[in-house]
């Protein structure tokens, strides 16, 4: 079982910024949850009046926060299979293109010298040695962020992608994160703890992401009635396999562990043995009774790491006879077990051609075949396009088959599940939102310079952006080309179906 450590920071009393009501309590509740329910060994609390640790102040000042980030992470003290969580509740600011967390004594007029950059926080957290680092930021509290006109999130999200840190934001840039007197909590932290606890039972990163996307707006509607306020939490988890990581093993089911096993097999197939080892270790940690697939996977990796490269035998020009001292070819590396995607279909559709096209890297032909097969499944080949209700009823077995084939042969770059994660990370829901849809188009490369690309202008290769394919599914068979109305509505419904089917 992995080791778990964390830091929880909550600041109500600011010297130079607006006072908050419940940030301190949010941090205390998060600390209590991690220690008492999640089984963390230690969670350091920094707040307005948190108790000293080993005689050192834990007041959430700039000096104290910088000191713990510097001293605690000078050397790695964790390893693969371990988890480190960092929670911050308070004010944040964007300054000269960078995102900062405001300590209790940070000066909004001198941000770069008195606040802590999220880049620095992320850099230090990655030095702990744990392969799973979770950064939770509730740093756009009501009443701040209005000066710059743009809240934190954009630069922090980019840093999260580069560093591979799972980052959860309480709201999208330009939105505020609300505190509710009736709850005596921030809405985001309330939803987060519900999701991680017995109410939501969100075992995985992906399930927590989906829960927050629904729960936070529900709480907004419940406690800010008649108010047009919007708060849209979002999450960054890259590479895509991080969405399958187990956050709460006590709630994990075999269905939760299965995607992580698949990711481990794919990593092993591509000889990314470090990643595969990390994932197999996590499979074991989430399987109280043990998991033989994980055990065998770790055994294969151990052999692969120590197996010397094959030395081809080249006879000497003087004596071509083989002797006992002649170099012999080393035993071949064990053949990696390639995880086959079961070609299941509830409608008797044959996916062999799609598999073969993807396996040989014929991305455009595979894309066109995807559209054809989805029309066949829905019984809409004559019409040549799908209706929203067809997507809503699309058989789960077929959707899983198509998605898993794309994910497998693109090494996690393409597939409906990848597109869904990107869409939801931007605040996308089942309902159409024009701004989010355009941002999504920019992210996956369907829009360039604010212009939607024609289908033939898409990039049918693995150098394109993550989530770029499948593309024909969103242009040809939804009854509209170039991101038209029916297409835009269908996308949200499609991703909702992906979630329903647990793809």
PDB file of C-alpha atoms in Angstrom, residues 70-361:
ATOM      1  CA  UNK A  70      11.679  24.630  -0.063  1.00  0.00           C
ATOM      2  CA  UNK A  71      12.693  22.497   2.923  1.00  0.00           C
ATOM      3  CA  UNK A  72      10.180  19.670   2.598  1.00  0.00           C
ATOM      4  CA  UNK A  73      11.021  18.969  -1.039  1.00  0.00           C
ATOM      5  CA  UNK A  74      14.809  19.352  -1.072  1.00  0.00           C
ATOM      6  CA  UNK A  75      15.143  15.591  -1.569  1.00  0.00           C
ATOM      7  CA  UNK A  76      12.672  12.927  -2.740  1.00  0.00           C
ATOM      8  CA  UNK A  77      11.054  11.131   0.192  1.00  0.00           C
ATOM      9  CA  UNK A  78       8.343   9.188  -1.639  1.00  0.00           C
ATOM     10  CA  UNK A  79       8.254   6.716  -4.511  1.00  0.00           C
ATOM     11  CA  UNK A  80       6.066   5.058  -7.149  1.00  0.00           C
ATOM     12  CA  UNK A  81       2.664   4.140  -5.745  1.00  0.00           C
ATOM     13  CA  UNK A  82       2.684   7.041  -3.239  1.00  0.00           C
ATOM     14  CA  UNK A  83       0.408  10.089  -3.214  1.00  0.00           C
ATOM     15  CA  UNK A  84       0.939  13.723  -2.277  1.00  0.00           C
ATOM     16  CA  UNK A  85      -1.992  16.186  -2.072  1.00  0.00           C
ATOM     17  CA  UNK A  86      -1.741  19.965  -1.874  1.00  0.00           C
ATOM     18  CA  UNK A  87      -4.906  21.923  -1.022  1.00  0.00           C
ATOM     19  CA  UNK A  88      -5.173  25.723  -1.071  1.00  0.00           C
ATOM     20  CA  UNK A  89      -8.227  27.789  -0.147  1.00  0.00           C
ATOM     21  CA  UNK A  90      -7.876  31.555  -0.329  1.00  0.00           C
ATOM     22  CA  UNK A  91      -7.075  34.330  -2.777  1.00  0.00           C
ATOM     23  CA  UNK A  92      -5.195  33.943  -6.025  1.00  0.00           C
ATOM     24  CA  UNK A  93      -4.020  36.507  -8.563  1.00  0.00           C
ATOM     25  CA  UNK A  94      -2.846  36.599 -12.142  1.00  0.00           C
ATOM     26  CA  UNK A  95       0.189  38.852 -12.633  1.00  0.00           C
ATOM     27  CA  UNK A  96       2.095  39.433 -15.877  1.00  0.00           C
ATOM     28  CA  UNK A  97       0.834  36.215 -17.402  1.00  0.00           C
ATOM     29  CA  UNK A  98       1.580  34.021 -14.374  1.00  0.00           C
ATOM     30  CA  UNK A  99      -0.723  32.651 -11.662  1.00  0.00           C
ATOM     31  CA  UNK A 100       0.021  33.193  -7.961  1.00  0.00           C
ATOM     32  CA  UNK A 101      -1.344  32.040  -4.607  1.00  0.00           C
ATOM     33  CA  UNK A 102      -1.685  34.855  -2.085  1.00  0.00           C
ATOM     34  CA  UNK A 103      -0.250  34.270   1.390  1.00  0.00           C
ATOM     35  CA  UNK A 104      -1.863  36.091   4.302  1.00  0.00           C
ATOM     36  CA  UNK A 105       0.698  38.918   3.964  1.00  0.00           C
ATOM     37  CA  UNK A 106       1.002  39.014   0.157  1.00  0.00           C
ATOM     38  CA  UNK A 107       0.756  42.493  -1.320  1.00  0.00           C
ATOM     39  CA  UNK A 108      -1.480  42.812  -4.440  1.00  0.00           C
ATOM     40  CA  UNK A 109       0.732  45.731  -5.446  1.00  0.00           C
ATOM     41  CA  UNK A 110       3.889  43.617  -5.343  1.00  0.00           C
ATOM     42  CA  UNK A 111       2.716  40.171  -6.378  1.00  0.00           C
ATOM     43  CA  UNK A 112       5.938  38.802  -7.866  1.00  0.00           C
ATOM     44  CA  UNK A 113       7.922  39.386  -4.643  1.00  0.00           C
ATOM     45  CA  UNK A 114       5.285  38.634  -1.994  1.00  0.00           C
ATOM     46  CA  UNK A 115       3.080  35.878  -3.458  1.00  0.00           C
ATOM     47  CA  UNK A 116       3.893  32.287  -4.407  1.00  0.00           C
ATOM     48  CA  UNK A 117       3.766  31.311  -8.066  1.00  0.00           C
ATOM     49  CA  UNK A 118       1.851  28.170  -8.928  1.00  0.00           C
ATOM     50  CA  UNK A 119       4.759  27.221 -11.190  1.00  0.00           C
ATOM     51  CA  UNK A 120       7.010  27.112  -8.112  1.00  0.00           C
ATOM     52  CA  UNK A 121       4.470  25.124  -6.107  1.00  0.00           C
ATOM     53  CA  UNK A 122       4.128  22.554  -8.895  1.00  0.00           C
ATOM     54  CA  UNK A 123       7.874  22.337  -9.430  1.00  0.00           C
ATOM     55  CA  UNK A 124       8.477  21.615  -5.749  1.00  0.00           C
ATOM     56  CA  UNK A 125       5.655  19.108  -5.405  1.00  0.00           C
ATOM     57  CA  UNK A 126       7.040  17.067  -8.306  1.00  0.00           C
ATOM     58  CA  UNK A 127      10.301  16.691  -6.374  1.00  0.00           C
ATOM     59  CA  UNK A 128       8.658  14.645  -3.609  1.00  0.00           C
ATOM     60  CA  UNK A 129       9.135  11.412  -5.568  1.00  0.00           C
ATOM     61  CA  UNK A 130       5.484  10.308  -5.608  1.00  0.00           C
ATOM     62  CA  UNK A 131       4.161   9.470  -9.053  1.00  0.00           C
ATOM     63  CA  UNK A 132       0.714  10.806  -8.143  1.00  0.00           C
ATOM     64  CA  UNK A 133       0.611  14.474  -7.111  1.00  0.00           C
ATOM     65  CA  UNK A 134      -2.776  16.177  -6.683  1.00  0.00           C
ATOM     66  CA  UNK A 135      -3.019  19.984  -6.600  1.00  0.00           C
ATOM     67  CA  UNK A 136      -6.390  21.428  -5.510  1.00  0.00           C
ATOM     68  CA  UNK A 137      -6.876  25.167  -5.946  1.00  0.00           C
ATOM     69  CA  UNK A 138      -9.834  27.077  -4.538  1.00  0.00           C
ATOM     70  CA  UNK A 139      -8.161  30.402  -5.211  1.00  0.00           C
ATOM     71  CA  UNK A 140     -10.699  32.672  -6.922  1.00  0.00           C
ATOM     72  CA  UNK A 141     -12.738  33.611  -3.897  1.00  0.00           C
ATOM     73  CA  UNK A 142     -15.620  36.058  -4.191  1.00  0.00           C
ATOM     74  CA  UNK A 143     -14.488  39.670  -4.184  1.00  0.00           C
ATOM     75  CA  UNK A 144     -11.003  39.250  -5.649  1.00  0.00           C
ATOM     76  CA  UNK A 145      -9.555  38.973  -9.098  1.00  0.00           C
ATOM     77  CA  UNK A 146     -11.517  41.901 -10.497  1.00  0.00           C
ATOM     78  CA  UNK A 147      -8.512  44.140 -11.059  1.00  0.00           C
ATOM     79  CA  UNK A 148      -6.816  42.023 -13.706  1.00  0.00           C
ATOM     80  CA  UNK A 149     -10.077  41.087 -15.381  1.00  0.00           C
ATOM     81  CA  UNK A 150      -8.857  37.503 -15.670  1.00  0.00           C
ATOM     82  CA  UNK A 151      -8.768  34.948 -12.890  1.00  0.00           C
ATOM     83  CA  UNK A 152      -6.099  32.328 -12.321  1.00  0.00           C
ATOM     84  CA  UNK A 153      -6.210  29.061 -14.215  1.00  0.00           C
ATOM     85  CA  UNK A 154      -4.866  29.431 -17.743  1.00  0.00           C
ATOM     86  CA  UNK A 155      -1.166  29.495 -16.917  1.00  0.00           C
ATOM     87  CA  UNK A 156      -1.593  27.067 -14.019  1.00  0.00           C
ATOM     88  CA  UNK A 157      -3.369  24.625 -16.330  1.00  0.00           C
ATOM     89  CA  UNK A 158      -0.484  24.758 -18.783  1.00  0.00           C
ATOM     90  CA  UNK A 159       2.007  24.085 -15.986  1.00  0.00           C
ATOM     91  CA  UNK A 160      -0.113  21.134 -14.825  1.00  0.00           C
ATOM     92  CA  UNK A 161       0.003  19.618 -18.307  1.00  0.00           C
ATOM     93  CA  UNK A 162       3.756  20.069 -18.593  1.00  0.00           C
ATOM     94  CA  UNK A 163       4.515  18.655 -15.137  1.00  0.00           C
ATOM     95  CA  UNK A 164       1.962  15.830 -15.134  1.00  0.00           C
ATOM     96  CA  UNK A 165       0.294  17.043 -11.933  1.00  0.00           C
ATOM     97  CA  UNK A 166      -3.413  16.334 -11.473  1.00  0.00           C
ATOM     98  CA  UNK A 167      -4.834  19.807 -10.876  1.00  0.00           C
ATOM     99  CA  UNK A 168      -8.392  20.592  -9.797  1.00  0.00           C
ATOM    100  CA  UNK A 169      -9.658  24.163 -10.091  1.00  0.00           C
ATOM    101  CA  UNK A 170     -12.691  25.373  -8.138  1.00  0.00           C
ATOM    102  CA  UNK A 171     -13.900  27.439 -11.090  1.00  0.00           C
ATOM    103  CA  UNK A 172     -13.010  28.447 -14.615  1.00  0.00           C
ATOM    104  CA  UNK A 173     -10.977  31.592 -15.329  1.00  0.00           C
ATOM    105  CA  UNK A 174     -13.119  34.750 -15.079  1.00  0.00           C
ATOM    106  CA  UNK A 175     -15.478  33.022 -12.620  1.00  0.00           C
ATOM    107  CA  UNK A 176     -15.576  33.302  -8.827  1.00  0.00           C
ATOM    108  CA  UNK A 177     -15.621  30.589  -6.192  1.00  0.00           C
ATOM    109  CA  UNK A 178     -18.444  31.230  -3.732  1.00  0.00           C
ATOM    110  CA  UNK A 179     -18.732  30.888   0.033  1.00  0.00           C
ATOM    111  CA  UNK A 180     -22.152  30.030   1.485  1.00  0.00           C
ATOM    112  CA  UNK A 181     -23.169  31.121   4.982  1.00  0.00           C
ATOM    113  CA  UNK A 182     -25.746  28.331   5.314  1.00  0.00           C
ATOM    114  CA  UNK A 183     -23.002  25.763   4.753  1.00  0.00           C
ATOM    115  CA  UNK A 184     -20.224  27.685   6.515  1.00  0.00           C
ATOM    116  CA  UNK A 185     -18.053  26.413   3.683  1.00  0.00           C
ATOM    117  CA  UNK A 186     -17.000  27.221   0.182  1.00  0.00           C
ATOM    118  CA  UNK A 187     -19.284  25.565  -2.349  1.00  0.00           C
ATOM    119  CA  UNK A 188     -16.371  23.870  -4.111  1.00  0.00           C
ATOM    120  CA  UNK A 189     -14.899  22.296  -0.970  1.00  0.00           C
ATOM    121  CA  UNK A 190     -18.357  21.121   0.064  1.00  0.00           C
ATOM    122  CA  UNK A 191     -18.784  19.376  -3.291  1.00  0.00           C
ATOM    123  CA  UNK A 192     -15.223  18.027  -3.217  1.00  0.00           C
ATOM    124  CA  UNK A 193     -15.596  16.424   0.199  1.00  0.00           C
ATOM    125  CA  UNK A 194     -19.011  15.038  -0.734  1.00  0.00           C
ATOM    126  CA  UNK A 195     -17.494  13.477  -3.843  1.00  0.00           C
ATOM    127  CA  UNK A 196     -14.539  11.954  -2.035  1.00  0.00           C
ATOM    128  CA  UNK A 197     -16.684  10.776   0.868  1.00  0.00           C
ATOM    129  CA  UNK A 198     -19.512   8.332   1.356  1.00  0.00           C
ATOM    130  CA  UNK A 199     -22.009  10.437  -0.612  1.00  0.00           C
ATOM    131  CA  UNK A 200     -20.172  10.463  -3.923  1.00  0.00           C
ATOM    132  CA  UNK A 201     -17.817   7.497  -3.467  1.00  0.00           C
ATOM    133  CA  UNK A 202     -15.662   8.820  -6.309  1.00  0.00           C
ATOM    134  CA  UNK A 203     -12.908   6.233  -6.435  1.00  0.00           C
ATOM    135  CA  UNK A 204     -11.161   7.564  -9.543  1.00  0.00           C
ATOM    136  CA  UNK A 205      -9.980  10.928 -10.855  1.00  0.00           C
ATOM    137  CA  UNK A 206     -12.450  10.702 -13.718  1.00  0.00           C
ATOM    138  CA  UNK A 207     -15.423   9.946 -11.490  1.00  0.00           C
ATOM    139  CA  UNK A 208     -14.556  12.858  -9.207  1.00  0.00           C
ATOM    140  CA  UNK A 209     -14.307  15.160 -12.228  1.00  0.00           C
ATOM    141  CA  UNK A 210     -17.747  14.127 -13.420  1.00  0.00           C
ATOM    142  CA  UNK A 211     -19.212  14.474  -9.924  1.00  0.00           C
ATOM    143  CA  UNK A 212     -17.865  17.997  -9.422  1.00  0.00           C
ATOM    144  CA  UNK A 213     -19.167  19.117 -12.812  1.00  0.00           C
ATOM    145  CA  UNK A 214     -22.684  18.257 -11.658  1.00  0.00           C
ATOM    146  CA  UNK A 215     -22.545  18.872  -7.922  1.00  0.00           C
ATOM    147  CA  UNK A 216     -21.119  22.416  -7.878  1.00  0.00           C
ATOM    148  CA  UNK A 217     -23.784  23.862 -10.250  1.00  0.00           C
ATOM    149  CA  UNK A 218     -26.455  22.061  -8.199  1.00  0.00           C
ATOM    150  CA  UNK A 219     -25.222  23.748  -5.020  1.00  0.00           C
ATOM    151  CA  UNK A 220     -25.103  27.116  -6.783  1.00  0.00           C
ATOM    152  CA  UNK A 221     -28.729  26.731  -7.810  1.00  0.00           C
ATOM    153  CA  UNK A 222     -29.721  25.569  -4.333  1.00  0.00           C
ATOM    154  CA  UNK A 223     -28.014  28.277  -2.272  1.00  0.00           C
ATOM    155  CA  UNK A 224     -27.874  31.234  -4.646  1.00  0.00           C
ATOM    156  CA  UNK A 225     -31.470  31.175  -5.853  1.00  0.00           C
ATOM    157  CA  UNK A 226     -32.424  33.863  -8.305  1.00  0.00           C
ATOM    158  CA  UNK A 227     -28.755  34.570  -8.896  1.00  0.00           C
ATOM    159  CA  UNK A 228     -27.174  34.157 -12.320  1.00  0.00           C
ATOM    160  CA  UNK A 229     -23.836  33.200 -10.751  1.00  0.00           C
ATOM    161  CA  UNK A 230     -21.874  30.497 -12.530  1.00  0.00           C
ATOM    162  CA  UNK A 231     -19.122  28.367 -11.040  1.00  0.00           C
ATOM    163  CA  UNK A 232     -17.619  25.652 -13.231  1.00  0.00           C
ATOM    164  CA  UNK A 233     -14.900  23.501 -11.680  1.00  0.00           C
ATOM    165  CA  UNK A 234     -12.503  21.770 -14.034  1.00  0.00           C
ATOM    166  CA  UNK A 235      -9.624  19.367 -13.921  1.00  0.00           C
ATOM    167  CA  UNK A 236      -6.328  18.825 -15.717  1.00  0.00           C
ATOM    168  CA  UNK A 237      -5.008  15.254 -15.749  1.00  0.00           C
ATOM    169  CA  UNK A 238      -2.385  14.450 -18.359  1.00  0.00           C
ATOM    170  CA  UNK A 239      -1.380  12.031 -19.685  1.00  0.00           C
ATOM    171  CA  UNK A 240      -4.870  10.629 -20.104  1.00  0.00           C
ATOM    172  CA  UNK A 241      -4.067   7.546 -18.035  1.00  0.00           C
ATOM    173  CA  UNK A 242      -4.085   9.754 -14.918  1.00  0.00           C
ATOM    174  CA  UNK A 243      -7.877  10.011 -15.176  1.00  0.00           C
ATOM    175  CA  UNK A 244      -7.975   6.318 -14.264  1.00  0.00           C
ATOM    176  CA  UNK A 245      -5.887   6.637 -11.099  1.00  0.00           C
ATOM    177  CA  UNK A 246      -7.536   5.559  -7.879  1.00  0.00           C
ATOM    178  CA  UNK A 247      -8.045   8.384  -5.367  1.00  0.00           C
ATOM    179  CA  UNK A 248     -10.132   6.499  -2.794  1.00  0.00           C
ATOM    180  CA  UNK A 249      -9.261   2.773  -2.758  1.00  0.00           C
ATOM    181  CA  UNK A 250     -12.019   2.062  -0.217  1.00  0.00           C
ATOM    182  CA  UNK A 251     -14.631   2.765  -2.909  1.00  0.00           C
ATOM    183  CA  UNK A 252     -12.834   1.199  -5.877  1.00  0.00           C
ATOM    184  CA  UNK A 253     -14.591  -1.588  -7.778  1.00  0.00           C
ATOM    185  CA  UNK A 254     -13.218  -3.984 -10.376  1.00  0.00           C
ATOM    186  CA  UNK A 255     -14.722  -1.708 -13.027  1.00  0.00           C
ATOM    187  CA  UNK A 256     -12.660   1.191 -11.626  1.00  0.00           C
ATOM    188  CA  UNK A 257      -9.439  -0.824 -11.650  1.00  0.00           C
ATOM    189  CA  UNK A 258      -9.918  -2.275 -15.152  1.00  0.00           C
ATOM    190  CA  UNK A 259      -9.002   0.904 -17.119  1.00  0.00           C
ATOM    191  CA  UNK A 260      -5.801   1.258 -15.080  1.00  0.00           C
ATOM    192  CA  UNK A 261      -4.879  -2.328 -15.945  1.00  0.00           C
ATOM    193  CA  UNK A 262      -5.463  -1.550 -19.595  1.00  0.00           C
ATOM    194  CA  UNK A 263      -3.254   1.553 -19.355  1.00  0.00           C
ATOM    195  CA  UNK A 264      -0.513  -0.513 -17.688  1.00  0.00           C
ATOM    196  CA  UNK A 265      -0.662  -3.080 -20.498  1.00  0.00           C
ATOM    197  CA  UNK A 266      -0.461  -0.363 -23.138  1.00  0.00           C
ATOM    198  CA  UNK A 267       2.551   1.233 -21.404  1.00  0.00           C
ATOM    199  CA  UNK A 268       4.216  -2.176 -21.249  1.00  0.00           C
ATOM    200  CA  UNK A 269       3.475  -2.776 -24.922  1.00  0.00           C
ATOM    201  CA  UNK A 270       5.237   0.477 -25.815  1.00  0.00           C
ATOM    202  CA  UNK A 271       8.138  -0.416 -23.494  1.00  0.00           C
ATOM    203  CA  UNK A 272       7.460   2.483 -21.154  1.00  0.00           C
ATOM    204  CA  UNK A 273       8.382   0.235 -18.264  1.00  0.00           C
ATOM    205  CA  UNK A 274       8.578   2.951 -15.602  1.00  0.00           C
ATOM    206  CA  UNK A 275       4.993   4.040 -16.262  1.00  0.00           C
ATOM    207  CA  UNK A 276       3.795   0.450 -16.556  1.00  0.00           C
ATOM    208  CA  UNK A 277       5.418  -0.409 -13.229  1.00  0.00           C
ATOM    209  CA  UNK A 278       3.788   2.586 -11.522  1.00  0.00           C
ATOM    210  CA  UNK A 279       0.381   1.581 -12.842  1.00  0.00           C
ATOM    211  CA  UNK A 280       0.698  -2.107 -11.925  1.00  0.00           C
ATOM    212  CA  UNK A 281       1.743  -1.080  -8.396  1.00  0.00           C
ATOM    213  CA  UNK A 282      -1.397   1.056  -8.177  1.00  0.00           C
ATOM    214  CA  UNK A 283      -3.527  -1.828  -9.438  1.00  0.00           C
ATOM    215  CA  UNK A 284      -2.191  -3.941  -6.557  1.00  0.00           C
ATOM    216  CA  UNK A 285      -2.812  -1.143  -4.050  1.00  0.00           C
ATOM    217  CA  UNK A 286      -6.453  -0.919  -5.175  1.00  0.00           C
ATOM    218  CA  UNK A 287      -6.943  -4.705  -5.059  1.00  0.00           C
ATOM    219  CA  UNK A 288      -7.071  -5.879  -1.414  1.00  0.00           C
ATOM    220  CA  UNK A 289      -7.230  -9.531  -2.447  1.00  0.00           C
ATOM    221  CA  UNK A 290      -4.325  -9.162  -4.848  1.00  0.00           C
ATOM    222  CA  UNK A 291      -4.342  -9.151  -8.638  1.00  0.00           C
ATOM    223  CA  UNK A 292      -2.470 -11.816 -10.595  1.00  0.00           C
ATOM    224  CA  UNK A 293      -2.394  -9.701 -13.761  1.00  0.00           C
ATOM    225  CA  UNK A 294      -0.510  -7.021 -11.825  1.00  0.00           C
ATOM    226  CA  UNK A 295       1.858  -9.566 -10.285  1.00  0.00           C
ATOM    227  CA  UNK A 296       2.661 -11.059 -13.695  1.00  0.00           C
ATOM    228  CA  UNK A 297       3.020  -7.587 -15.186  1.00  0.00           C
ATOM    229  CA  UNK A 298       5.597  -6.598 -12.553  1.00  0.00           C
ATOM    230  CA  UNK A 299       7.447  -9.863 -13.142  1.00  0.00           C
ATOM    231  CA  UNK A 300       7.613  -9.201 -16.891  1.00  0.00           C
ATOM    232  CA  UNK A 301       8.893  -5.678 -16.282  1.00  0.00           C
ATOM    233  CA  UNK A 302      11.572  -6.915 -13.882  1.00  0.00           C
ATOM    234  CA  UNK A 303      12.812  -9.357 -16.522  1.00  0.00           C
ATOM    235  CA  UNK A 304      12.675  -6.735 -19.282  1.00  0.00           C
ATOM    236  CA  UNK A 305      14.700  -4.226 -17.236  1.00  0.00           C
ATOM    237  CA  UNK A 306      17.592  -6.612 -16.561  1.00  0.00           C
ATOM    238  CA  UNK A 307      17.544  -8.477 -19.889  1.00  0.00           C
ATOM    239  CA  UNK A 308      20.733  -7.556 -21.837  1.00  0.00           C
ATOM    240  CA  UNK A 309      20.366  -6.480 -25.426  1.00  0.00           C
ATOM    241  CA  UNK A 310      20.801  -9.303 -27.924  1.00  0.00           C
ATOM    242  CA  UNK A 311      24.409  -9.626 -29.135  1.00  0.00           C
ATOM    243  CA  UNK A 312      24.425 -10.867 -32.724  1.00  0.00           C
ATOM    244  CA  UNK A 313      27.036 -13.550 -33.367  1.00  0.00           C
ATOM    245  CA  UNK A 314      29.647 -12.473 -35.918  1.00  0.00           C
ATOM    246  CA  UNK A 315      32.242 -15.181 -36.754  1.00  0.00           C
ATOM    247  CA  UNK A 316      35.873 -14.116 -36.767  1.00  0.00           C
ATOM    248  CA  UNK A 317      37.482 -13.761 -40.165  1.00  0.00           C
ATOM    249  CA  UNK A 318      40.310 -15.959 -38.876  1.00  0.00           C
ATOM    250  CA  UNK A 319      38.183 -18.721 -37.509  1.00  0.00           C
ATOM    251  CA  UNK A 320      34.568 -19.029 -38.336  1.00  0.00           C
ATOM    252  CA  UNK A 321      34.102 -22.080 -36.151  1.00  0.00           C
ATOM    253  CA  UNK A 322      31.930 -21.592 -33.108  1.00  0.00           C
ATOM    254  CA  UNK A 323      33.728 -22.193 -29.828  1.00  0.00           C
ATOM    255  CA  UNK A 324      32.616 -22.180 -26.236  1.00  0.00           C
ATOM    256  CA  UNK A 325      34.022 -18.658 -25.891  1.00  0.00           C
ATOM    257  CA  UNK A 326      32.262 -17.308 -28.971  1.00  0.00           C
ATOM    258  CA  UNK A 327      29.670 -14.633 -28.171  1.00  0.00           C
ATOM    259  CA  UNK A 328      26.210 -16.109 -28.352  1.00  0.00           C
ATOM    260  CA  UNK A 329      22.936 -14.309 -28.968  1.00  0.00           C
ATOM    261  CA  UNK A 330      21.217 -13.362 -25.732  1.00  0.00           C
ATOM    262  CA  UNK A 331      17.797 -14.860 -25.104  1.00  0.00           C
ATOM    263  CA  UNK A 332      15.127 -12.711 -26.698  1.00  0.00           C
ATOM    264  CA  UNK A 333      13.126 -10.364 -24.527  1.00  0.00           C
ATOM    265  CA  UNK A 334       9.850 -11.885 -23.424  1.00  0.00           C
ATOM    266  CA  UNK A 335       7.186 -11.061 -25.938  1.00  0.00           C
ATOM    267  CA  UNK A 336       4.961  -8.364 -24.449  1.00  0.00           C
ATOM    268  CA  UNK A 337       1.401  -9.451 -23.998  1.00  0.00           C
ATOM    269  CA  UNK A 338      -0.579  -7.136 -26.212  1.00  0.00           C
ATOM    270  CA  UNK A 339      -3.986  -6.434 -24.664  1.00  0.00           C
ATOM    271  CA  UNK A 340      -6.496  -7.267 -27.372  1.00  0.00           C
ATOM    272  CA  UNK A 341      -9.590  -5.099 -27.533  1.00  0.00           C
ATOM    273  CA  UNK A 342     -12.653  -7.379 -27.637  1.00  0.00           C
ATOM    274  CA  UNK A 343     -14.572  -6.482 -30.806  1.00  0.00           C
ATOM    275  CA  UNK A 344     -17.941  -6.526 -29.062  1.00  0.00           C
ATOM    276  CA  UNK A 345     -21.144  -5.257 -30.657  1.00  0.00           C
ATOM    277  CA  UNK A 346     -24.734  -5.327 -29.481  1.00  0.00           C
ATOM    278  CA  UNK A 347     -25.882  -5.065 -33.124  1.00  0.00           C
ATOM    279  CA  UNK A 348     -23.601  -7.653 -34.703  1.00  0.00           C
ATOM    280  CA  UNK A 349     -21.340  -5.066 -36.338  1.00  0.00           C
ATOM    281  CA  UNK A 350     -17.878  -6.264 -37.432  1.00  0.00           C
ATOM    282  CA  UNK A 351     -15.037  -3.977 -36.283  1.00  0.00           C
ATOM    283  CA  UNK A 352     -12.194  -5.998 -37.807  1.00  0.00           C
ATOM    284  CA  UNK A 353     -11.538  -3.499 -40.610  1.00  0.00           C
ATOM    285  CA  UNK A 354     -11.473  -0.563 -38.168  1.00  0.00           C
ATOM    286  CA  UNK A 355      -8.985  -2.409 -35.970  1.00  0.00           C
ATOM    287  CA  UNK A 356      -6.735  -3.237 -38.916  1.00  0.00           C
ATOM    288  CA  UNK A 357      -6.778   0.331 -40.257  1.00  0.00           C
ATOM    289  CA  UNK A 358      -5.846   1.736 -36.862  1.00  0.00           C
ATOM    290  CA  UNK A 359      -3.164  -0.904 -36.309  1.00  0.00           C
ATOM    291  CA  UNK A 360      -1.469   0.112 -39.567  1.00  0.00           C
ATOM    292  CA  UNK A 361      -1.735   3.847 -38.873  1.00  0.00           C
TER     293      UNK A 361
END
